[in-house]
PDB file of C-alpha atoms in Angstrom:
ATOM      1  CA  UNK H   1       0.000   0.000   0.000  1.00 49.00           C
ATOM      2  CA  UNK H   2       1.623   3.392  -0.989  1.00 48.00           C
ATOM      3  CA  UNK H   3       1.459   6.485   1.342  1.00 44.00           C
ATOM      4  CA  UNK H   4      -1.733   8.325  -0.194  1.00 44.00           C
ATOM      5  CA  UNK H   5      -3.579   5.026   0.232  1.00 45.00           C
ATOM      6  CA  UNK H   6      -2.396   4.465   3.094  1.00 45.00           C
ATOM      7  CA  UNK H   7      -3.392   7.955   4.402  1.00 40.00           C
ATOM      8  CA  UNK H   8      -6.835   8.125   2.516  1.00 42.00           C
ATOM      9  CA  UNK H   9      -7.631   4.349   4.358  1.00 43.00           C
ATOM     10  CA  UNK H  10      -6.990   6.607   7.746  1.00 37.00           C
ATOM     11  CA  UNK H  11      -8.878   9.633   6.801  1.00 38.00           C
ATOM     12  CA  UNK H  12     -11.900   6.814   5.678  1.00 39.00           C
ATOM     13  CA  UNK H  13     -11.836   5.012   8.716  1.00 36.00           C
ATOM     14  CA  UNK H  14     -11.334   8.536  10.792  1.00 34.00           C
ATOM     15  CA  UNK H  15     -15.010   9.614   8.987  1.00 36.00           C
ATOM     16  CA  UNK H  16     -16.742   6.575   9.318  1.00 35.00           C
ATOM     17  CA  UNK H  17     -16.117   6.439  13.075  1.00 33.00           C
ATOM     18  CA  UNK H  18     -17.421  10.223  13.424  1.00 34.00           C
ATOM     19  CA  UNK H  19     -20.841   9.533  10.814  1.00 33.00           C
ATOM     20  CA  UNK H  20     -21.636   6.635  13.575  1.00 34.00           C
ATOM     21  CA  UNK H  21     -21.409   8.668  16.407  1.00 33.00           C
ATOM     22  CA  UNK H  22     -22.954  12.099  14.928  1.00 42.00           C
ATOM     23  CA  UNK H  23     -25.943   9.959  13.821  1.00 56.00           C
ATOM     24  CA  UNK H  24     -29.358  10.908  13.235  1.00 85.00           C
ATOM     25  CA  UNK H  25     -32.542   9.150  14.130  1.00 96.00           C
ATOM     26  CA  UNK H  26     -34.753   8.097  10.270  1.00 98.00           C
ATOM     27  CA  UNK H  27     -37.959   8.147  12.588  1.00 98.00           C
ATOM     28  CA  UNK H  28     -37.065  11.622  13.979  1.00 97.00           C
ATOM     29  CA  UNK H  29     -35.461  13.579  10.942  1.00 97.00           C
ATOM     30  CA  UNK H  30     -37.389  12.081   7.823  1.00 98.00           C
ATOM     31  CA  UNK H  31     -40.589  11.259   6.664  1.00 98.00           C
ATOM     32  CA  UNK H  32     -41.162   8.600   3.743  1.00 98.00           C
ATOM     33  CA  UNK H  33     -43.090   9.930   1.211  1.00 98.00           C
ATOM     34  CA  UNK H  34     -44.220   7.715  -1.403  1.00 98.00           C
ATOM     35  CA  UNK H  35     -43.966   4.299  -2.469  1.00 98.00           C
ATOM     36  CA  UNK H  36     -46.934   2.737  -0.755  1.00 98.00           C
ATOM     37  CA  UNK H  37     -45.006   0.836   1.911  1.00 98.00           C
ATOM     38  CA  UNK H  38     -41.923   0.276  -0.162  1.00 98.00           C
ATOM     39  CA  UNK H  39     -39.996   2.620   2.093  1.00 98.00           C
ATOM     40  CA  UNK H  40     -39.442   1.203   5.288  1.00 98.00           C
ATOM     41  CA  UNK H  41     -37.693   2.770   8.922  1.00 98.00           C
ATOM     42  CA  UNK H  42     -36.075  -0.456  11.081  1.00 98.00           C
ATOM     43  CA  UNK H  43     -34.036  -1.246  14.173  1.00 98.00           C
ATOM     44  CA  UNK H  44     -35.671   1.691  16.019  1.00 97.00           C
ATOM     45  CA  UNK H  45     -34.581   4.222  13.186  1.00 98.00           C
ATOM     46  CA  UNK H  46     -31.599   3.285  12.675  1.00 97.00           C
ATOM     47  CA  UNK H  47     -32.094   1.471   9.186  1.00 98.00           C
ATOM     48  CA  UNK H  48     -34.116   2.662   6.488  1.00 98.00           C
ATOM     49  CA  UNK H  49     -34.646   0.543   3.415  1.00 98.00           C
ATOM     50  CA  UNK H  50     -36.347   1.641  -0.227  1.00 98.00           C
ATOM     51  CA  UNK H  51     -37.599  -0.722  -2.457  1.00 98.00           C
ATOM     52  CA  UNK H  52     -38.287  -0.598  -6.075  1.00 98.00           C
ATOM     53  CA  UNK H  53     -40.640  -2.988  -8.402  1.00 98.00           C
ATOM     54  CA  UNK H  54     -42.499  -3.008 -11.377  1.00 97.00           C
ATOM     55  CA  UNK H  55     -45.286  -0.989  -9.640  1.00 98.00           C
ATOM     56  CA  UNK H  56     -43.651   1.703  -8.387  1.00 98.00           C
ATOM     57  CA  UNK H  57     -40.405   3.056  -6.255  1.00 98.00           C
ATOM     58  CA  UNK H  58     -39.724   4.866  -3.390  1.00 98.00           C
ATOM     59  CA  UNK H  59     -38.462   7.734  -1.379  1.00 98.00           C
ATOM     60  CA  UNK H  60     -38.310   9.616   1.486  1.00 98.00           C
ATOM     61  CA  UNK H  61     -37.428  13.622   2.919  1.00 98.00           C
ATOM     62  CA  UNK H  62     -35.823  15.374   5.360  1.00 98.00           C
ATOM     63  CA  UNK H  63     -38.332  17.051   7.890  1.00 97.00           C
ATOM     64  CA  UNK H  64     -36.146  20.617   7.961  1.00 97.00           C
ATOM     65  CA  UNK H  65     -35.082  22.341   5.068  1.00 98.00           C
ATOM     66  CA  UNK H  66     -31.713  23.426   5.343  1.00 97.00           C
ATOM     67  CA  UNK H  67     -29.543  26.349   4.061  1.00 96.00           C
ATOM     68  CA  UNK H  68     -25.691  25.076   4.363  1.00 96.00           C
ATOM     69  CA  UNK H  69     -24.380  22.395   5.778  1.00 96.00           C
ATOM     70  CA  UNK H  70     -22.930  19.171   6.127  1.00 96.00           C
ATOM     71  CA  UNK H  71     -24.642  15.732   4.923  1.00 97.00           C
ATOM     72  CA  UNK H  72     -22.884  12.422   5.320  1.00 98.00           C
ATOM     73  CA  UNK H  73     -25.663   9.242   4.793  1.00 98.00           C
ATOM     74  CA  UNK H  74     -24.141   5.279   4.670  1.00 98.00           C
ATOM     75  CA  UNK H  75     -26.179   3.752   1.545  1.00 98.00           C
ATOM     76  CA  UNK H  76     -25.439  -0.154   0.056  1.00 98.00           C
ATOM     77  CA  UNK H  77     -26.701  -0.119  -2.885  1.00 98.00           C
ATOM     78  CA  UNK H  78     -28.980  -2.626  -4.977  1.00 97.00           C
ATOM     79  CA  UNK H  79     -27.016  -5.665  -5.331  1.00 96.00           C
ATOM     80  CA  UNK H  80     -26.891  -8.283  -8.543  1.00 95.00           C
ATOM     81  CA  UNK H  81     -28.665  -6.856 -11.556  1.00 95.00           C
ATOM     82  CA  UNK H  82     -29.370  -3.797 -10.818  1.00 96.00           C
ATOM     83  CA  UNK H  83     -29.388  -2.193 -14.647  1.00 95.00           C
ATOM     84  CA  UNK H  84     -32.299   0.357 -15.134  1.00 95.00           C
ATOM     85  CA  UNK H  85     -32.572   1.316 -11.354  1.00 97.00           C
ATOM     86  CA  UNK H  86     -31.159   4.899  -9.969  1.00 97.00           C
ATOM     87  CA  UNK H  87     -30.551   5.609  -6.005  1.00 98.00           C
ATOM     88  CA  UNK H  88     -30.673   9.037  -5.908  1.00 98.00           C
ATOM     89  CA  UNK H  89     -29.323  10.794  -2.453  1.00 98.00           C
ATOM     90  CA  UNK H  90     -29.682  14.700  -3.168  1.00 98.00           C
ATOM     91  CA  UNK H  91     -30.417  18.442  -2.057  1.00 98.00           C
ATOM     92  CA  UNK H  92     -32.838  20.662  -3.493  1.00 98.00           C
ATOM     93  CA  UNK H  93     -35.308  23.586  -3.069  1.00 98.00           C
ATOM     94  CA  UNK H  94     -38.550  24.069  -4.183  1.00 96.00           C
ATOM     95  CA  UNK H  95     -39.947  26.224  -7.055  1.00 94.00           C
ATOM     96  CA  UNK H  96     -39.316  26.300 -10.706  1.00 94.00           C
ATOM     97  CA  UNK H  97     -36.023  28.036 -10.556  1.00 95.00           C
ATOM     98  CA  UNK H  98     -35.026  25.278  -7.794  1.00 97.00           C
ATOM     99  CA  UNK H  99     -31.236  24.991  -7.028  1.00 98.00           C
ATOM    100  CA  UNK H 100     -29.947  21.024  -6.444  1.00 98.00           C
ATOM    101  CA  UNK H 101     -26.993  19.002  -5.515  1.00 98.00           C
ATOM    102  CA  UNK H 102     -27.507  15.522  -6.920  1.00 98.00           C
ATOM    103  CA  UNK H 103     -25.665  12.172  -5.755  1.00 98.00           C
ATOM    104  CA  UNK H 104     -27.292   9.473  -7.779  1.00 98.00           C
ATOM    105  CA  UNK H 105     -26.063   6.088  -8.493  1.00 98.00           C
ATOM    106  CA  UNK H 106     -26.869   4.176 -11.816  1.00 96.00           C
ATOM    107  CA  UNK H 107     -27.258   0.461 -11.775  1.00 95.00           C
ATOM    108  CA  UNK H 108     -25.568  -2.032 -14.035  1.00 93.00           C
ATOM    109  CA  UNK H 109     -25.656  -5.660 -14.825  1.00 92.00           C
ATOM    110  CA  UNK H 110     -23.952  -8.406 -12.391  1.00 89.00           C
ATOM    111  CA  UNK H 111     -20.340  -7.791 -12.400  1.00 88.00           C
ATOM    112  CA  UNK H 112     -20.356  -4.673 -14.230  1.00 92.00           C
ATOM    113  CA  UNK H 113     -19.482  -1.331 -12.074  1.00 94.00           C
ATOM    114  CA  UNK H 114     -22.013   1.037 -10.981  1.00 96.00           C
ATOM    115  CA  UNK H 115     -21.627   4.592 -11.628  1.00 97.00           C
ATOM    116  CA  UNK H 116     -22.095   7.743  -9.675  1.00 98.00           C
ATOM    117  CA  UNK H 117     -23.811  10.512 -11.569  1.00 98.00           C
ATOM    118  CA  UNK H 118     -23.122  14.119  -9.756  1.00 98.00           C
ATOM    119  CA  UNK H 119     -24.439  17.412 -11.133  1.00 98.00           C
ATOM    120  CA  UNK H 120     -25.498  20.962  -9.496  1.00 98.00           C
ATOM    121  CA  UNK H 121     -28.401  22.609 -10.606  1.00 97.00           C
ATOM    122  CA  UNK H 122     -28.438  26.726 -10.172  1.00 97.00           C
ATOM    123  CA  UNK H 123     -31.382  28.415 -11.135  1.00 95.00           C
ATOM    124  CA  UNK H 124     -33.018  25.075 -12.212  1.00 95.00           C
ATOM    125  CA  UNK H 125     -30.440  24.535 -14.809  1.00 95.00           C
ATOM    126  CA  UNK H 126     -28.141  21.876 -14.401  1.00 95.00           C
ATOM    127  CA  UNK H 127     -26.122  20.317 -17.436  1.00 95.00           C
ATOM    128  CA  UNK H 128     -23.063  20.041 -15.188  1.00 97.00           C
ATOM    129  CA  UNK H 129     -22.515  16.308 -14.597  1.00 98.00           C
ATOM    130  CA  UNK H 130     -20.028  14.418 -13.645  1.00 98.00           C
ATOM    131  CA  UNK H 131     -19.393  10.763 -13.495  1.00 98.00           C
ATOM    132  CA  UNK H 132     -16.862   8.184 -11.687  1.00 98.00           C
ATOM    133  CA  UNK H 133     -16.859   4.353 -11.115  1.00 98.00           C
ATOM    134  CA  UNK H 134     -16.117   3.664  -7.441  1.00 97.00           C
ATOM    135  CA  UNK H 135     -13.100   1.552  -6.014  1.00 96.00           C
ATOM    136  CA  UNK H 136     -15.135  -0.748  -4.335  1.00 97.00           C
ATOM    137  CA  UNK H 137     -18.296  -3.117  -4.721  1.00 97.00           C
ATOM    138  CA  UNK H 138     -21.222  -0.338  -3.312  1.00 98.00           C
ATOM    139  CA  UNK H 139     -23.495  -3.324  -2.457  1.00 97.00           C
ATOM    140  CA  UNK H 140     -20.882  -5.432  -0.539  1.00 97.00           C
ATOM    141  CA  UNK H 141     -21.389  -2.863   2.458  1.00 98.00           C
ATOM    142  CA  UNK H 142     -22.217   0.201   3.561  1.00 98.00           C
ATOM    143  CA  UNK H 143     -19.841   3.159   2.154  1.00 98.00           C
ATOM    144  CA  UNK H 144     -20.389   6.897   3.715  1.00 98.00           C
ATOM    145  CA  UNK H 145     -21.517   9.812   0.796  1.00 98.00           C
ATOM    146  CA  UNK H 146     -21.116  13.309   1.885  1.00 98.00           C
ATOM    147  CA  UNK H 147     -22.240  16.619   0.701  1.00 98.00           C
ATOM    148  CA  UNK H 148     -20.636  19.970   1.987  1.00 97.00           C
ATOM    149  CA  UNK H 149     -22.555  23.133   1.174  1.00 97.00           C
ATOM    150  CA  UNK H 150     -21.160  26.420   2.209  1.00 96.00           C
ATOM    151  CA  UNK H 151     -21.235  29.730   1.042  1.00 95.00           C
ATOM    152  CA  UNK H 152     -17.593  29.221  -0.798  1.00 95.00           C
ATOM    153  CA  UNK H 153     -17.785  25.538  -1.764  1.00 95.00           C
ATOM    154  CA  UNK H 154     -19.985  22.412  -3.133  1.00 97.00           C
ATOM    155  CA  UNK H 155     -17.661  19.462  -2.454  1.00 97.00           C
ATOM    156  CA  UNK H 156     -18.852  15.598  -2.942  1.00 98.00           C
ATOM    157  CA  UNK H 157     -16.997  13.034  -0.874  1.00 98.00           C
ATOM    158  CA  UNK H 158     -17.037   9.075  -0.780  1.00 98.00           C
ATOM    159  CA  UNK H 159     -16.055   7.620   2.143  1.00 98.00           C
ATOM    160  CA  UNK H 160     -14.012  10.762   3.199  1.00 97.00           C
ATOM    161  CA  UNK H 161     -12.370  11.348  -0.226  1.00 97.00           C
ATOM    162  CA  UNK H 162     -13.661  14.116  -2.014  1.00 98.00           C
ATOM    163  CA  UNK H 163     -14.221  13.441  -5.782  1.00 98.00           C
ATOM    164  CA  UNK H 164     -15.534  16.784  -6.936  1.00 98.00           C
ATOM    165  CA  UNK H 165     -15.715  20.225  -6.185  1.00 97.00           C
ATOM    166  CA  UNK H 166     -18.250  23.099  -7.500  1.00 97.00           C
ATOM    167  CA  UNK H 167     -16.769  26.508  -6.512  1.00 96.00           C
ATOM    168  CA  UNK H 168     -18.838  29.705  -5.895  1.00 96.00           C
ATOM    169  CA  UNK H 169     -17.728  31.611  -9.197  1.00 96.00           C
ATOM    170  CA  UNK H 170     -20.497  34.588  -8.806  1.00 96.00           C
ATOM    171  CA  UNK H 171     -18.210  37.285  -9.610  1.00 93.00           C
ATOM    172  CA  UNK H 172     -17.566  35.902 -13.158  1.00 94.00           C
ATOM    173  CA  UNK H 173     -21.124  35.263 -13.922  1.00 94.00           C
ATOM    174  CA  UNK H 174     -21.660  32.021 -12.485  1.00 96.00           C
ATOM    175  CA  UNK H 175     -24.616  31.351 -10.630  1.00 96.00           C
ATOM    176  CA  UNK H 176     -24.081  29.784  -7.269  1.00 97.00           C
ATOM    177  CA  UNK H 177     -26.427  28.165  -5.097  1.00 97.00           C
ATOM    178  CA  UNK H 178     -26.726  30.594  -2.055  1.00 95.00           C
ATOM    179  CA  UNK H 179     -30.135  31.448  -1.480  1.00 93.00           C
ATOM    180  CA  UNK H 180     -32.438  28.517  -1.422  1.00 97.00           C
ATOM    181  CA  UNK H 181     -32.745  26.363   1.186  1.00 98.00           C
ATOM    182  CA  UNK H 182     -32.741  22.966   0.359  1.00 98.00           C
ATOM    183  CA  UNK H 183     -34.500  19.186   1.485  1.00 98.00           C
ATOM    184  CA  UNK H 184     -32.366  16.496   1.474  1.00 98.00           C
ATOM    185  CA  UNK H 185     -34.149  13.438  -0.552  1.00 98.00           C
ATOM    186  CA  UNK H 186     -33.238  10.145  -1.235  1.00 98.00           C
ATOM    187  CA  UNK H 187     -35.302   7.840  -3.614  1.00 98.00           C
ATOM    188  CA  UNK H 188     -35.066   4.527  -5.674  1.00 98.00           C
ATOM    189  CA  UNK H 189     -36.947   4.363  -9.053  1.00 97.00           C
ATOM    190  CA  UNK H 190     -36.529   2.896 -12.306  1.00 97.00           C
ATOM    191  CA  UNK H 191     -35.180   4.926 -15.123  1.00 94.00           C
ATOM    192  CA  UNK H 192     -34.105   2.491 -17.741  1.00 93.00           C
ATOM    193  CA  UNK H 193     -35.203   5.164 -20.500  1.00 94.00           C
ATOM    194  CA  UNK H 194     -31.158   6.471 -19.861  1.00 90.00           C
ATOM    195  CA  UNK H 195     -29.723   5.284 -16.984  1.00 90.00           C
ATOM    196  CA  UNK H 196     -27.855   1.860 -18.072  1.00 91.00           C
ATOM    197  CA  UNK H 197     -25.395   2.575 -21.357  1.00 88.00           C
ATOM    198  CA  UNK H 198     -27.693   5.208 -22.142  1.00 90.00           C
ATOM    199  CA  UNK H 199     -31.306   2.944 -22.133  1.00 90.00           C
ATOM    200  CA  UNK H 200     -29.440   0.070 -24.271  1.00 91.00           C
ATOM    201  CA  UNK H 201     -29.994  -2.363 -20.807  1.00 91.00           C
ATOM    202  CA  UNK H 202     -33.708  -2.400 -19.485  1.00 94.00           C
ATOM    203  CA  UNK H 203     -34.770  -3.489 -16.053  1.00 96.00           C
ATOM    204  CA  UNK H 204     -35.232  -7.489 -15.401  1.00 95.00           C
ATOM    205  CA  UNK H 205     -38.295  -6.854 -13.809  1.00 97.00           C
ATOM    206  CA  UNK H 206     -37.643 -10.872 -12.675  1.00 96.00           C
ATOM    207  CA  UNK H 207     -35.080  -9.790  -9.883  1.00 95.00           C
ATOM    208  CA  UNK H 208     -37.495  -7.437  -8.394  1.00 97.00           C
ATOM    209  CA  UNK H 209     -38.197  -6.271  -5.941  1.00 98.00           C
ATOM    210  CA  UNK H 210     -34.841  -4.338  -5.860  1.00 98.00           C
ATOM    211  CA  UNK H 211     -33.568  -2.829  -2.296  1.00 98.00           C
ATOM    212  CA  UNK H 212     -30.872  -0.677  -1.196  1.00 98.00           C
ATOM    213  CA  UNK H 213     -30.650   0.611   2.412  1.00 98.00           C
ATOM    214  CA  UNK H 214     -29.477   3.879   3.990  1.00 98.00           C
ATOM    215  CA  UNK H 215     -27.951   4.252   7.907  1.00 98.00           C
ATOM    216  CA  UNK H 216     -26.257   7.008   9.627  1.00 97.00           C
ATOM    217  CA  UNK H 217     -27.871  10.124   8.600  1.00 97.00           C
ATOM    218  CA  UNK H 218     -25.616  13.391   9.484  1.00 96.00           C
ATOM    219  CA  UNK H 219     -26.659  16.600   8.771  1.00 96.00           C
ATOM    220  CA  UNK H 220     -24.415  19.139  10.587  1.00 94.00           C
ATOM    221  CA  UNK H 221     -26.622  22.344   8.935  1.00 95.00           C
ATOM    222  CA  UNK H 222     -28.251  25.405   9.683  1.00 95.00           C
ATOM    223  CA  UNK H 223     -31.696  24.266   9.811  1.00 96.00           C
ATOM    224  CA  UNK H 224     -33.907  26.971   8.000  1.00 96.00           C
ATOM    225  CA  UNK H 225     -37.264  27.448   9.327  1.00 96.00           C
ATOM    226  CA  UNK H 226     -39.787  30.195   8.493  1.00 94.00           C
ATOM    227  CA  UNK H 227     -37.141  32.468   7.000  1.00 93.00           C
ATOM    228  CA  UNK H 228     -35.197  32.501   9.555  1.00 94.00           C
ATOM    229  CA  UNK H 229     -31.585  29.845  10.136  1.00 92.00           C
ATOM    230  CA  UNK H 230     -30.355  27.988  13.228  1.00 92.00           C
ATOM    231  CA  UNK H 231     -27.217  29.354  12.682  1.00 89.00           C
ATOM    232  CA  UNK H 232     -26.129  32.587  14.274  1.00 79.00           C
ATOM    233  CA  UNK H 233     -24.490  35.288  11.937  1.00 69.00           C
ATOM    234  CA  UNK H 234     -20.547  34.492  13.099  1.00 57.00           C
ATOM    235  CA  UNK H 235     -21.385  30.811  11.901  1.00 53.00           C
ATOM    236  CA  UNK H 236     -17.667  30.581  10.102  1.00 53.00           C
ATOM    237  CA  UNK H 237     -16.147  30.486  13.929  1.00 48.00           C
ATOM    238  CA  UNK H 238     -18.919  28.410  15.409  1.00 54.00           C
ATOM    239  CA  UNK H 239     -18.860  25.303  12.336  1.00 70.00           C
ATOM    240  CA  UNK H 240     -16.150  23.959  11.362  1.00 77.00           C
ATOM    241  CA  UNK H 241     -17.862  22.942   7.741  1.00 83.00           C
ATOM    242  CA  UNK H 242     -18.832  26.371   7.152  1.00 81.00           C
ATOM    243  CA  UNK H 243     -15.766  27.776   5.725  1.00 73.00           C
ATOM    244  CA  UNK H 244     -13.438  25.695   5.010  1.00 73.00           C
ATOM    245  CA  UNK H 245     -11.928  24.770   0.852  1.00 83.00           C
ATOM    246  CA  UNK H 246      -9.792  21.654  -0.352  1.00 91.00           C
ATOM    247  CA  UNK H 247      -6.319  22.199   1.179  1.00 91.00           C
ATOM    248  CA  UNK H 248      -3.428  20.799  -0.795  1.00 94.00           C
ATOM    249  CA  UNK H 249      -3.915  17.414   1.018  1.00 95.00           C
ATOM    250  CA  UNK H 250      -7.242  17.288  -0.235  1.00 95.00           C
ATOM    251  CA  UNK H 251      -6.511  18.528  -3.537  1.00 96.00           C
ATOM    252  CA  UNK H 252      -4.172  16.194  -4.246  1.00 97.00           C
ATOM    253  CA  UNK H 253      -7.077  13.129  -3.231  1.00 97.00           C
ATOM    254  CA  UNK H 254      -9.156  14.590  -5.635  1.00 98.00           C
ATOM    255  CA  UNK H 255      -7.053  14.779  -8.569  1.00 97.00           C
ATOM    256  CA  UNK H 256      -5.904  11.026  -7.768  1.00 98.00           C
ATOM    257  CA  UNK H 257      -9.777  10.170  -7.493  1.00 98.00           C
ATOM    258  CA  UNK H 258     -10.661  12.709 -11.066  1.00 98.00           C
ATOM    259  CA  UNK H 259      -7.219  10.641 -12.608  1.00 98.00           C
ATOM    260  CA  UNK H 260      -7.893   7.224 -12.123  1.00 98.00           C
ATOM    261  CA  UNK H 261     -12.245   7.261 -11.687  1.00 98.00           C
ATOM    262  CA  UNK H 262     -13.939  10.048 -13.666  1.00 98.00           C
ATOM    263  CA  UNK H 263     -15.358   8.392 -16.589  1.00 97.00           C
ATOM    264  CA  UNK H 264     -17.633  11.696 -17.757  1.00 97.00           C
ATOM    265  CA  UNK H 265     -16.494  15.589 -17.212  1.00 98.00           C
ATOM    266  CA  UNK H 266     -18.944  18.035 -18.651  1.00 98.00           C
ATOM    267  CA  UNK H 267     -16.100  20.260 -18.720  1.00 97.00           C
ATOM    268  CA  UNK H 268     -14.181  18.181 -21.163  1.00 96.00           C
ATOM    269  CA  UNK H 269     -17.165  17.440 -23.922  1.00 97.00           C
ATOM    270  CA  UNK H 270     -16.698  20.210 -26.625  1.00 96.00           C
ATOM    271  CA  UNK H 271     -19.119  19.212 -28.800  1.00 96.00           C
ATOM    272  CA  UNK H 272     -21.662  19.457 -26.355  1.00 96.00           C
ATOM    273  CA  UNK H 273     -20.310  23.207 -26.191  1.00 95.00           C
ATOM    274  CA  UNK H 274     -20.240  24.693 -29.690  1.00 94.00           C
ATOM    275  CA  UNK H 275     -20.194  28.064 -28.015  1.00 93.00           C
ATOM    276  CA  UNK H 276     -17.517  27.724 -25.270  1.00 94.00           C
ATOM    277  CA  UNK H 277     -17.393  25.661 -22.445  1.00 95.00           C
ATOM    278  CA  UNK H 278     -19.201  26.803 -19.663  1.00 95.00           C
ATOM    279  CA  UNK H 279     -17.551  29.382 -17.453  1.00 94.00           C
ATOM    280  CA  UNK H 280     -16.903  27.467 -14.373  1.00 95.00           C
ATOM    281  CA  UNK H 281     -15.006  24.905 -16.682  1.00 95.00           C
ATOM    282  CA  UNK H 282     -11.992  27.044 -17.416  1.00 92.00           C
ATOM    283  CA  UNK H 283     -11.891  29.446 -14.246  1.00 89.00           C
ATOM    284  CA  UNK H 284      -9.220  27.978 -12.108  1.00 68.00           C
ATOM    285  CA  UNK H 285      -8.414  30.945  -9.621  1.00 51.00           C
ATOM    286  CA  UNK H 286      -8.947  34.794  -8.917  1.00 47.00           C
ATOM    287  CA  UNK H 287      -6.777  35.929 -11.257  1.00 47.00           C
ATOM    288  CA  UNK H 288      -8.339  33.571 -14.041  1.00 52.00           C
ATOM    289  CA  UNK H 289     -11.985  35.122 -12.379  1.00 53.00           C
ATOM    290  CA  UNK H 290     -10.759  38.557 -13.764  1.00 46.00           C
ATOM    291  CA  UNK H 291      -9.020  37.654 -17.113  1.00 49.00           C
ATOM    292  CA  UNK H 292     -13.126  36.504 -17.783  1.00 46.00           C
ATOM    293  CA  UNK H 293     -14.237  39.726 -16.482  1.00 46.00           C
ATOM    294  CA  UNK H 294     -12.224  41.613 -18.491  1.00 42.00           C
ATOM    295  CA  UNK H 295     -12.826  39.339 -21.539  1.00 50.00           C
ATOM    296  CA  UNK H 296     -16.649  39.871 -21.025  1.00 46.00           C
ATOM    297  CA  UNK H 297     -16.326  43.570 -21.170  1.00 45.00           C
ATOM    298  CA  UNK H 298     -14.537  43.556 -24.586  1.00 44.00           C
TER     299      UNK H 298
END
């Protein structure tokens, strides 16, 4: 094992320990909210399971609506055949200019990889995806997936290593999501219109019903609540979430993750761009944030 395995298996295990003992209670924090009976709270709230069949899927909510924060959930995924089926785990507000954070898991057949689909919607337009295979079977165990939401940063981690970053580029133009507050939602439904090689593989409807199961719900947030947040105006000393950015440690994890797991990068399809990539895509610091400025003006 080299060093930055070595020292990502630490930071992992580090996490994990602190999801279990930050955890939430599923009878206390969520409500399921369709699925007739196909979503289902066990062990006292400590388990929550979502099936899928031919009839319908399922899903549940957060209770608060949040406006930044923290969200770490444990998921294991549908096992076997799962092509056709999506587990979505997301953020997002209501309205038709709704902002989102999506993590959202598309199914494949036995022994092929799942993928993990991750886009951010500002505005209620999204087109920003991004997608990686995972280092490790998602339906062996339970593996941690984290969202951090703060006024600087979006930042997606798996199991303490983040794999992508969304940085709050207002100045040159980009919108950011800032002033929304958002539900956390997870769901399980068949989508096999796209979501396996593009809709080439259906769903075998003969394995159903398909299950995956979600544990250790974290939300470290500023709960938002009649227009009004949990979180006092100096929340940057009070939360340690609130403020912080990748430092070269992380940075480094992520570029070994983008290396050697992104399989799609919105920011690297051209043709899907005839006009210019989008903004976000070719902003890497300040100094880059006023060359665009400047460019704009021209």
């Amino acid at each position: 094992m080299d060093q930055l395995s070595s020292s990502l298996l630490v930071a992992s295990v580090v996490v994990q320990t602190l999801m279990v003992a930050s955890a939430g209670n599923f009878n206390q924090d969520v409500d399921v909210t369709w699925g007739d009976g196909r979503g289902k709270i066990l062990n006292n709230g400590q388990l929550l399971t979502l099936s899928l069949d031919k009839a319908s899927g399922s899903g549940f909510q957060s209770r608060n609506e949040f406006l930044y924060g923290k969200f770490d959930m444990q998921l294991k995924l549908v096992p076997g055949n799962s092509a056709g089926t999506v587990t979505a785990y997301y953020l997002k507000s209501q309205g038709s200019s709704w902002d989102e954070v999506d993590f959202e898991f598309l199914g494949n057949l036995s022994g092929e990889p799942y993928i993990v689909h991750t886009n951010v919607y500002t505005e209620g337009k999204g087109d920003r995806e991004q997608q990686f295979y995972l280092w490790f079977d998602p339906t062996a165990d339970f593996h941690t997936y984290s969202i951090l939401w703060n006024p600087g940063h979006v930042i997606f981690y798996v199991d303490g290593r983040p794999i992508r970053e969304f940085k709050n580029l207002e100045q040159a133009g980009v919108p950011y999501p800032k002033n929304r507050p958002m539900r956390m939602y997870c769901s399980l439904w068949n989508a096999d219109d796209w979501a396996t090689r593009g809709g080439q593989v259906k769903t075998d409807w003969s394995q159903a019903p398909f299950t995956a199961s979600f544990r250790n719900l974290s939300a470290n947030a500023c709960v938002w609540s009649n227009g009004v947040s949990s979180c006092p105006s100096n929340s940057s000393s009070n939360s340690a979430w609130f403020s912080p950015e990748l430092d070269s440690s992380g940075q480094r994890v992520l570029k070994w993750v983008q290396k050697n797991y992104m399989v799609y990068n919105y920011c690297n399809d051209a043709k899907r761009f005839p006009q210019g990539l989008p903004a976000e895509c070719t902003i890497r610091n300040r100094k880059q944030v006023k060359t665009h400025l400047l460019s704009r003006r021209l």
